[in-house]
Short mmCIF file of C-alpha atoms and ligand atoms in Angstrom, two decimals:
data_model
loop_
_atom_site.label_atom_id
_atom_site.label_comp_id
_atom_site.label_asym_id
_atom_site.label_seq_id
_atom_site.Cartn_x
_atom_site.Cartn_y
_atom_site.Cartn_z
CA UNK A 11 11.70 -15.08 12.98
CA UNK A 12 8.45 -14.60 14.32
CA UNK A 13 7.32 -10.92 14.09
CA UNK A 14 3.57 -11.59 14.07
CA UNK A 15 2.59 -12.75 17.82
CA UNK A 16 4.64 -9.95 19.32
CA UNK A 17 3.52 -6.85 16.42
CA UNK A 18 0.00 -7.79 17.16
CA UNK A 19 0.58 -7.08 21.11
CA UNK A 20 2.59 -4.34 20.31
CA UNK A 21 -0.28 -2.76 18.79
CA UNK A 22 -2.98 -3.83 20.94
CA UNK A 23 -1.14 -2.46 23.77
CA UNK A 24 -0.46 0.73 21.95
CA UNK A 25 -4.55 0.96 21.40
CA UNK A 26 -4.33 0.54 25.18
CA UNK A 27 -7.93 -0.34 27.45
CA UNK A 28 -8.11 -3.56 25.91
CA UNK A 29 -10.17 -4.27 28.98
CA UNK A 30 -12.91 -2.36 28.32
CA UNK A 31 -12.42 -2.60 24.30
CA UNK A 32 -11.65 0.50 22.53
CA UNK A 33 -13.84 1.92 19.19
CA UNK A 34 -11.77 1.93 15.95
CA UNK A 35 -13.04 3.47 13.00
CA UNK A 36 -10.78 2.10 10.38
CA UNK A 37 -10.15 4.70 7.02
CA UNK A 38 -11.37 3.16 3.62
CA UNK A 39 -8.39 1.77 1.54
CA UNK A 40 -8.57 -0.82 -1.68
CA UNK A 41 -6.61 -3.42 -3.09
CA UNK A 42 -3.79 -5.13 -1.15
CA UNK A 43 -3.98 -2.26 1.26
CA UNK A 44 -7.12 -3.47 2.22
CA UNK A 45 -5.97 -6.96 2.47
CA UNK A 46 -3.04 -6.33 4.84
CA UNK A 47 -5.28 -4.13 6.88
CA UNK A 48 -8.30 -6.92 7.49
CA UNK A 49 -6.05 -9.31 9.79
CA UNK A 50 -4.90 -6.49 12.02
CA UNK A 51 -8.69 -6.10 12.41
CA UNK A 52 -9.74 -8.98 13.31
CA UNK A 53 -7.48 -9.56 15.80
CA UNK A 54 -8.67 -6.21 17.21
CA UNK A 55 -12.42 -7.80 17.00
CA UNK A 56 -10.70 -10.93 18.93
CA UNK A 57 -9.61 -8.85 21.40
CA UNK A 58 -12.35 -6.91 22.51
CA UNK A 59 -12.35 -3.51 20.62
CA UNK A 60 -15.27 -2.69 18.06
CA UNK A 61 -14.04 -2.52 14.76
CA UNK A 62 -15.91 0.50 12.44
CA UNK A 63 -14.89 0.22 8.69
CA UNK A 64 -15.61 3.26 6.09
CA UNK A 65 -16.91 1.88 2.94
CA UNK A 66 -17.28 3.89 0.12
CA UNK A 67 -19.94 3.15 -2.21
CA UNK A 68 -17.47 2.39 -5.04
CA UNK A 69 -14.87 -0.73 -4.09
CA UNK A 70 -13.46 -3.22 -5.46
CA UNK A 71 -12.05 -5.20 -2.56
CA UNK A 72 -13.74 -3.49 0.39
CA UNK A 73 -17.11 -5.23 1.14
CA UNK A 74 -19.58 -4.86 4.26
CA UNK A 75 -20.72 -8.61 4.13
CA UNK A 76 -18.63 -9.20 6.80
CA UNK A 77 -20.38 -9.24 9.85
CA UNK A 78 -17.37 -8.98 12.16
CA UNK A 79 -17.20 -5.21 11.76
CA UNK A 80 -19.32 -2.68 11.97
CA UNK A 81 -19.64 -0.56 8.51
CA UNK A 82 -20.26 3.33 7.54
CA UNK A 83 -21.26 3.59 4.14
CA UNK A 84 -20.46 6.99 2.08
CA UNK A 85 -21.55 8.08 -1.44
CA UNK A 86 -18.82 8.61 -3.72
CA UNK A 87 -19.68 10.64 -7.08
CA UNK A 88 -17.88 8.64 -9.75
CA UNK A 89 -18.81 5.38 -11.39
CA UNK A 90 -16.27 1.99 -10.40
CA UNK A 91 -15.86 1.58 -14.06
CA UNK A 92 -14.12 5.21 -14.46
CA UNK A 93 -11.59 4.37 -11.37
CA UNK A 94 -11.00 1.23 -12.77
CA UNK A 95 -10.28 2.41 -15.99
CA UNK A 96 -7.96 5.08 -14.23
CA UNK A 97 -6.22 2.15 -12.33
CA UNK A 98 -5.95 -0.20 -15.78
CA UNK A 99 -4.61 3.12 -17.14
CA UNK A 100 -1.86 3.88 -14.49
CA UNK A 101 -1.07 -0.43 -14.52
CA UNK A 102 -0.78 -0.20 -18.14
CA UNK A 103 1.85 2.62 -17.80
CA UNK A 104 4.11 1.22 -15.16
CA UNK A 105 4.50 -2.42 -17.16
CA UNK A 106 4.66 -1.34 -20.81
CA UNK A 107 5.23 2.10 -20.74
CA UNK A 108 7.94 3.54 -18.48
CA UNK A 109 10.75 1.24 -19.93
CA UNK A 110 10.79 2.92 -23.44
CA UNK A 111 10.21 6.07 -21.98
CA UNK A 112 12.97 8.55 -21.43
CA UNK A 113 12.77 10.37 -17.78
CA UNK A 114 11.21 13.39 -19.04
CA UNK A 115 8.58 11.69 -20.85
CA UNK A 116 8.27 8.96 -17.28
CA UNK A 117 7.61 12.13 -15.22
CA UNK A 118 5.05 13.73 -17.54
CA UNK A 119 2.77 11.34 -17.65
CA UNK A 120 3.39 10.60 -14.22
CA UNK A 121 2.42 13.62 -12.94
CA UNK A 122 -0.44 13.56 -15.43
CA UNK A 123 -1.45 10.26 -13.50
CA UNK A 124 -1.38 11.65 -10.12
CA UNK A 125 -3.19 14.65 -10.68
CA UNK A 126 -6.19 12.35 -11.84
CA UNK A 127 -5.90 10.00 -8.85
CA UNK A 128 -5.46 13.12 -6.35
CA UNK A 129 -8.92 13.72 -7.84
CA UNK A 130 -10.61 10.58 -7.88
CA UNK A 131 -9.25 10.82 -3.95
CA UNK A 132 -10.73 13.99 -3.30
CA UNK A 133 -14.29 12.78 -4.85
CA UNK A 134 -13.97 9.70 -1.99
CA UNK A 135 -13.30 12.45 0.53
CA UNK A 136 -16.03 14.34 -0.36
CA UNK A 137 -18.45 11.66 0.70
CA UNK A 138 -16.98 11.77 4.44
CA UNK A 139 -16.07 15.23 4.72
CA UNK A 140 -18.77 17.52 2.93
CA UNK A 141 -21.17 14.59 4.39
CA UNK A 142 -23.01 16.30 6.60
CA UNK A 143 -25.04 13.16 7.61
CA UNK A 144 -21.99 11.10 7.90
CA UNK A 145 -19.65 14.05 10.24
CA UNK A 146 -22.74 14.39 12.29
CA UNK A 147 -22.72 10.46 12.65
CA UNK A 148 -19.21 10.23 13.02
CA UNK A 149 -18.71 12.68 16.09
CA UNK A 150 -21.79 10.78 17.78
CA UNK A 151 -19.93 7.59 17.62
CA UNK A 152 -17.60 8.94 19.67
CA UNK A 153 -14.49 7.16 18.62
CA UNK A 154 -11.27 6.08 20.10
CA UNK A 155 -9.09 6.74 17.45
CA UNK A 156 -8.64 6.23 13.65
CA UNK A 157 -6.47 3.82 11.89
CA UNK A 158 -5.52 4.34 8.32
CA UNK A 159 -3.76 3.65 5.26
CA UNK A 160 -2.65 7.14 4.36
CA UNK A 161 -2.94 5.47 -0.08
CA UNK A 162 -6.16 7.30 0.21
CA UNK A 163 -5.51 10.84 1.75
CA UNK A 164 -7.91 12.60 4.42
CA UNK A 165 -7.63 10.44 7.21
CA UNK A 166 -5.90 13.30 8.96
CA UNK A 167 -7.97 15.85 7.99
CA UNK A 168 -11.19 13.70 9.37
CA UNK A 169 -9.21 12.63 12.61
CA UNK A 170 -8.47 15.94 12.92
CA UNK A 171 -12.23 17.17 12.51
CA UNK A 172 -13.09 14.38 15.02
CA UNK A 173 -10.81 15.13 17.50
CA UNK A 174 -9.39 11.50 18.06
CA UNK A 175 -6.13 10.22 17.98
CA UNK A 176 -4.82 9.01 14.30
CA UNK A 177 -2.47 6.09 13.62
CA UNK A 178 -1.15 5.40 10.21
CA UNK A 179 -0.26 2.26 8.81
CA UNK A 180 1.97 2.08 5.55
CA UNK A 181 5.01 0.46 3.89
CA UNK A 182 6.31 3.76 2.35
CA UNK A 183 5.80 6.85 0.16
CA UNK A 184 7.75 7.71 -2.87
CA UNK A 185 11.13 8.36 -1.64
CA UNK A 186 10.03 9.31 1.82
CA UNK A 187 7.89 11.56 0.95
CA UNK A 188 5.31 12.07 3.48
CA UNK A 189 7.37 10.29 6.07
CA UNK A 190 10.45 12.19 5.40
CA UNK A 191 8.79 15.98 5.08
CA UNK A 192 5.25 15.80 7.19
CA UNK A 193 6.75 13.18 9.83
CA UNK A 194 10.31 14.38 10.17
CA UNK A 195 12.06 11.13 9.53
CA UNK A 196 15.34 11.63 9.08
CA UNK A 197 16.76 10.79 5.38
CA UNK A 198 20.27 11.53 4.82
CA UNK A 199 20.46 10.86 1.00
CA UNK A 200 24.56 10.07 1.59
CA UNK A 201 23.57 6.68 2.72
CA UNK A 202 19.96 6.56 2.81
CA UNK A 203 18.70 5.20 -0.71
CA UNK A 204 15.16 6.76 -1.65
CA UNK A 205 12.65 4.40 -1.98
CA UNK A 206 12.01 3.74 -6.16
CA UNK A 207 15.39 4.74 -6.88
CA UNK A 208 16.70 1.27 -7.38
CA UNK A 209 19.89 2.06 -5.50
CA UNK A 210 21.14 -0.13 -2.57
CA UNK A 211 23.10 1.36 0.97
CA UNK A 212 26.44 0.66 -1.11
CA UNK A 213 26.18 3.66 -3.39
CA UNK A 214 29.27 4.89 -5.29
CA UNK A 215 30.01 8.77 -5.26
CA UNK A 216 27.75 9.24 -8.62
CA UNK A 217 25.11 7.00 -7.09
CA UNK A 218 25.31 9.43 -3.97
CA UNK A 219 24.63 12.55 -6.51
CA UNK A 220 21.55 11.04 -7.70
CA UNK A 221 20.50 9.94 -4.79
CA UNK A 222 20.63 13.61 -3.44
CA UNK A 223 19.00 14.59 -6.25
CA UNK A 224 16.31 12.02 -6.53
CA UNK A 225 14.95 13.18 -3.12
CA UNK A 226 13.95 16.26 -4.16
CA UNK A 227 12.58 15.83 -7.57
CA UNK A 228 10.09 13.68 -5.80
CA UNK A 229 9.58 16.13 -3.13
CA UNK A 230 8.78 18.93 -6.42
CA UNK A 231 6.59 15.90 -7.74
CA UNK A 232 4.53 15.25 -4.98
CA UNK A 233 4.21 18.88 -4.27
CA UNK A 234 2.62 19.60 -7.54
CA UNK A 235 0.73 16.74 -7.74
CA UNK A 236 -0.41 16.32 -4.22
CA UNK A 237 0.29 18.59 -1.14
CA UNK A 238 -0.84 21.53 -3.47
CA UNK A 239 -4.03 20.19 -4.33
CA UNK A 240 -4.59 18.88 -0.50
CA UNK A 241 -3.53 22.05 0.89
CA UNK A 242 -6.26 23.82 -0.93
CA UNK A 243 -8.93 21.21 -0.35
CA UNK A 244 -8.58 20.99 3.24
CA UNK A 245 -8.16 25.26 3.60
CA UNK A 246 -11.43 25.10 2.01
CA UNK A 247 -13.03 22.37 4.33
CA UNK A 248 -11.66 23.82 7.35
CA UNK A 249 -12.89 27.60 6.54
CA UNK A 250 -10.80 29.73 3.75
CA UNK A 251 -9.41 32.05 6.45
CA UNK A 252 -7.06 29.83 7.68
CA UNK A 253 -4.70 28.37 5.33
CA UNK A 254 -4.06 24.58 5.78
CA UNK A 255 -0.42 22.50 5.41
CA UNK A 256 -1.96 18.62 4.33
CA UNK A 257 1.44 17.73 5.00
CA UNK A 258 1.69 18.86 8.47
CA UNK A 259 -1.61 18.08 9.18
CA UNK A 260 -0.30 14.55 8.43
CA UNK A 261 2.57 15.23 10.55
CA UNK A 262 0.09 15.00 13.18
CA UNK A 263 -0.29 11.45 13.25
CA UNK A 264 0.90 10.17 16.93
CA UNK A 265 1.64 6.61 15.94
CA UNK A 266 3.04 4.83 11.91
CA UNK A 267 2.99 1.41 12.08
CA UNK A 268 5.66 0.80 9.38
CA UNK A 269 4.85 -2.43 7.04
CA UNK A 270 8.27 -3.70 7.06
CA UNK A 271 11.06 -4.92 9.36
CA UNK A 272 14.40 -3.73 10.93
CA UNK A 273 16.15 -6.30 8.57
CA UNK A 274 14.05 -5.89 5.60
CA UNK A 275 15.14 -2.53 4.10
CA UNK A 276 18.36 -0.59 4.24
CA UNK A 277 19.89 0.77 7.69
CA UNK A 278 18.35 4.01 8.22
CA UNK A 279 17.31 6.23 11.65
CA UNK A 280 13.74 5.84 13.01
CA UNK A 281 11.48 8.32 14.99
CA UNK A 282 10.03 6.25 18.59
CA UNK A 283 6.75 7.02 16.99
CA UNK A 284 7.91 5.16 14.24
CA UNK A 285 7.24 1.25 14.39
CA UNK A 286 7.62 -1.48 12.84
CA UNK A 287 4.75 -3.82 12.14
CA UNK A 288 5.63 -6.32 9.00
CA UNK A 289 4.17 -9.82 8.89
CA UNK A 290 1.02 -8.00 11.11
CA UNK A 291 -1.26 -9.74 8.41
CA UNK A 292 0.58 -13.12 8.87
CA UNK A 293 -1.40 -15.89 9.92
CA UNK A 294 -0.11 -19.69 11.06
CA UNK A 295 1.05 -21.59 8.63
CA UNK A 296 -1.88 -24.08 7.21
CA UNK A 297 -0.99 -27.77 5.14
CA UNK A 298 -0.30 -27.03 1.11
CA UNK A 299 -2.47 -29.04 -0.78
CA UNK A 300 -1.21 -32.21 -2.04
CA UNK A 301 0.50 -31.73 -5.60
CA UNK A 302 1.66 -28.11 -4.25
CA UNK A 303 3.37 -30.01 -1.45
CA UNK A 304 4.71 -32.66 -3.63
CA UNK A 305 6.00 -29.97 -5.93
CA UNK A 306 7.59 -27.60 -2.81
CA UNK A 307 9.36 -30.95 -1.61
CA UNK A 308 10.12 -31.75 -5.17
CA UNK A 309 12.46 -28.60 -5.24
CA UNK A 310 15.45 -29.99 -2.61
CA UNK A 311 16.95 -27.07 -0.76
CA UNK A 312 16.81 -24.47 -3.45
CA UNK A 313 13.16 -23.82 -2.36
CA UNK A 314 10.64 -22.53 -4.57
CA UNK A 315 9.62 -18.95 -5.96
CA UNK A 316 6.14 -17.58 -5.25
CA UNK A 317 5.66 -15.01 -7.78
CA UNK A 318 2.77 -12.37 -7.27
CA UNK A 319 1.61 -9.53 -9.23
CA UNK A 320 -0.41 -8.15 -6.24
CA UNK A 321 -4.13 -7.37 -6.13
CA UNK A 322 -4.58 -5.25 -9.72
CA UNK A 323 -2.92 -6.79 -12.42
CA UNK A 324 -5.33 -9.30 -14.09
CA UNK A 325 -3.05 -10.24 -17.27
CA UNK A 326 -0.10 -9.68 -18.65
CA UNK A 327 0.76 -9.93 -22.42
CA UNK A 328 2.89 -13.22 -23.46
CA UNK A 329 5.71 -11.04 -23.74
CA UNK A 330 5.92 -9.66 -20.53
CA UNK A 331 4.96 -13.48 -18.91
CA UNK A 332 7.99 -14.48 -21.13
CA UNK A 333 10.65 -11.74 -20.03
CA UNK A 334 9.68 -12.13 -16.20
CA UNK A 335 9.73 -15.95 -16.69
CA UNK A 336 13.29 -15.96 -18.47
CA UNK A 337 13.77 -13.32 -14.99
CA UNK A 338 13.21 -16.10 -13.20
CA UNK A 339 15.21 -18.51 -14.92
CA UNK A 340 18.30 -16.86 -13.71
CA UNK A 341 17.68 -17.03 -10.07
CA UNK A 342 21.05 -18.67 -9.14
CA UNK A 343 19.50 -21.38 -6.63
CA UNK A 344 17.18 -22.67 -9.11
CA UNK A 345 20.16 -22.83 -12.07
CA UNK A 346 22.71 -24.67 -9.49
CA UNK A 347 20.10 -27.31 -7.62
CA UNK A 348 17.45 -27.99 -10.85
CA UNK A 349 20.21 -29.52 -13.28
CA UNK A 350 18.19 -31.21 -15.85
CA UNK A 351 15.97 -28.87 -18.48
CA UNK A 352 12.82 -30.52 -18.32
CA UNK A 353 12.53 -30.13 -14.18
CA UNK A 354 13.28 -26.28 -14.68
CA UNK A 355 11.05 -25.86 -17.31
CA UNK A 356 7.62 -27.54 -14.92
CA UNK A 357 8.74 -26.03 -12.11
CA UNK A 358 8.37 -22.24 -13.85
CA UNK A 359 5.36 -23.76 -15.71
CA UNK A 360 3.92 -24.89 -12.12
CA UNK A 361 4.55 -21.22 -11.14
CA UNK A 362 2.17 -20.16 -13.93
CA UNK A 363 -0.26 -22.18 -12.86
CA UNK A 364 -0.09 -21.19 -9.54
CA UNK A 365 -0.55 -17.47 -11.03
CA UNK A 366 -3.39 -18.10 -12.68
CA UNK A 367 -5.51 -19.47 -10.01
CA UNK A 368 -4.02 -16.82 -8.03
CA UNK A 369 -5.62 -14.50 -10.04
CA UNK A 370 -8.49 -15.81 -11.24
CA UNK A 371 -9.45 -16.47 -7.19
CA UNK A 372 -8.72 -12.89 -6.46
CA UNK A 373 -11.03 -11.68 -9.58
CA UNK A 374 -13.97 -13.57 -7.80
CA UNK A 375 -13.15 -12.11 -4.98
CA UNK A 376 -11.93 -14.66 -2.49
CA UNK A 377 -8.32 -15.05 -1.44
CA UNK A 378 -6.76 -18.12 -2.10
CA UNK A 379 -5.64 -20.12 0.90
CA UNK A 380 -2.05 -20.28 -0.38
CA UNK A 381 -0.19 -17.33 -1.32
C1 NAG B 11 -25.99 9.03 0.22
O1 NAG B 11 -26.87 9.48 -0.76
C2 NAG B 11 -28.24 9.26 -0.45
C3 NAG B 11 -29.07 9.67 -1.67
O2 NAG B 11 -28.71 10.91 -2.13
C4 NAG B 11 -28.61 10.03 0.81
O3 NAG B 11 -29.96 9.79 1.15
C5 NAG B 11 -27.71 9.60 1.94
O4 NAG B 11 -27.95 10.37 3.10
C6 NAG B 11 -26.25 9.75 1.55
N1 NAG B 11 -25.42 9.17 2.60
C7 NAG B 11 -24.46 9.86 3.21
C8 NAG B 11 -23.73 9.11 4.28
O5 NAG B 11 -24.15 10.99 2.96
C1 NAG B 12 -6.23 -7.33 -19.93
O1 NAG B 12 -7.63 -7.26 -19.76
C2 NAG B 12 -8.24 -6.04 -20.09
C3 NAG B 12 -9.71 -6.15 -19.83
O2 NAG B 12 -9.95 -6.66 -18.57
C4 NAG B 12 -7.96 -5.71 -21.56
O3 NAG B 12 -8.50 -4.43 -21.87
C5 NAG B 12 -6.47 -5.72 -21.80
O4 NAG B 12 -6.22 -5.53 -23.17
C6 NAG B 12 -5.86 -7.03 -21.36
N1 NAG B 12 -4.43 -6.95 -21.48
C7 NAG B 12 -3.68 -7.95 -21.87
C8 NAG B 12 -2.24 -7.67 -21.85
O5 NAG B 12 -4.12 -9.02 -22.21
#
């Protein structure tokens, strides 16, 4: 399987004049988002385009040290420590909270949760939006299009006020959400399973009533937490006369370059403006280093488990590292091939380690050469 090669023409030929090279301002993101999203740029850079990046003035992954792009820097009125805290906050929740939390109590401070971040959100936005400076800079750039992670909203709103073309890039919203109700994607929840609702394509019939029902509890979710705070923010940007649907606005969008794979999640119908770009941020394989290759040829044919907590979590209690460890002690390849106690036991230990300098890489800021 080799998606990469073939996605990356895909989507240079869908940013079309490659000849000429094209000007892509690229929407501000964070975290893994903003990992995934740097290869797909420099392969743009490699192929002739100029490559614009909005950087807010709080970030902890997005830098401008880079001199491969070009950067726009915008003031955002809140201190990194605050968002951080939010984000430690809304980590916190989703490891040691939600499991001895009933659903009521889950959704509660849920929605709490997102109507802080659709906040925090709307401060970044301010910075590009209500920037007078940075509109008036924007429209003289005159840019091709815009290229987003929709994570942080107003990339539609801004594309809009520009006048360019708008392609999102995501792996999914909340049970469809925005892909489902602003993009028309067909969802139907009889054999469809919404995204976060742990079920599989082989539902039974009381699966298939939550399922139906899980869709729109999101949809009343995301509503009050989201589209009705967007809704009135971008009214208000846009002049109060005219009232504003965020959703439909994102609707607008002409191309979503889907972060997965026609293999990789449940059979389900697609939109042609729908496609399908997972493994974009691959790059060619590159040698392990010596004891990791020693320990990945150690393993036979069972193979090995990388385990990643993504870009946010730092630490984990013991507990936790204990109940996902003895999670990955039942993988069934790993119990059949590694027979004798002591092997099993390095090889989850070597996983650890593996973890921490994982981690402690991505806390200085560099990415690790293995992942
Ligand atoms: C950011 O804030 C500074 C100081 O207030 C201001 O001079 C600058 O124009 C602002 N930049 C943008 C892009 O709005
Ligand atoms: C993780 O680190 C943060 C500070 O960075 C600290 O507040 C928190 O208590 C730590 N959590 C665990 C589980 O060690």
């Amino acid at each position: 399987m080799e998606p990469c090669p073939s996605v990356c023409i895909l989507l240079l030929l869908c940013l079309g004049r490659s000849a000429n090279g094209g000007k892509v301002l690229v929407w501000y993101t964070e975290g893994s988002h903003w990992i995934n999203m740097k290869p797909v740029l420099e392969t743009l850079v490699d192929r002739g385009h100029q490559v614009t990046v909005l950087v807010p003035s709080i970030s902890m992954f997005m830098t401008s040290d880079q001199s491969l792009f070009h950067y726009e820097a915008f003031n955002v009125s809140l201190s990194l420590e605050v968002f951080e805290a939010f984000l430690d906050k809304f980590i916190h929740f989703t490891i040691y909270e939600m499991d001895y939390m009933n659903y009521f109590q889950i959704y509660s401070k849920f929605m709490d949760l997102l109507k802080i971040n659709i906040q925090f959100s709307l401060k970044f936005l301010d910075g590009v939006v209500k920037s007078e400076t940075m509109l008036k800079k924007l429209k003289g750039d005159n840019y091709d299009m815009l290229l987003a992670d929709p994570i942080f909203p107003g990339s539609d709103l801004t594309a809009d006020m520009l006048g360019i073309p708008l392609f999102l890039s995501l792996r999914f919203s909340v049970a469809h959400n925005w892909e489902r109700l602003c993009a028309q994607l067909p969802a139907p929840p009889s054999f469809v399973p919404a995204v976060l609702s742990k079920l599989t394509d082989k539902m039974t019939f009381s699966e298939r009533v939550f399922n139906f029902l899980f869709y729109p509890l999101q949809d009343i979710v995301m509503e009050k937490c989201i589209w009705k705070e967007l809704d009135e923010y971008y009214s208000h940007v846009r002049g109060k006369r005219t009232h504003t649907s965020a959703c439909e606005m994102m609707g607008n969008a002409d191309i979503w370059l889907m972060r997965t794979y026609w293999d990789f999640d449940f059979p389900r119908p697609f939109l042609p403006n729908f496609k399908f770009v997972g493994g974009v941020h691959c790059r060619p394989a590159k040698p392990l280093p010596k004891d990791i290759e020693e320990f990945v040829q150690s393993s036979g044919d069972a193979g090995i488990v990388v385990f990643s907590l993504g870009s946010l979590v730092k630490n984990l209690t013991t507990e936790k590292a204990n109940m996902i460890a003895s999670g990955l002690a039942q993988v069934p390849q790993k119990v059949r091939k590694v027979s004798s106690f002591y092997k099993y036991e390095h090889c989850l230990k070597l996983n650890w380690e593996l973890w921490a300098t994982f981690n402690k890489k991505l806390i200085s800021g560099k990415l690790p050469s293995i992942k």
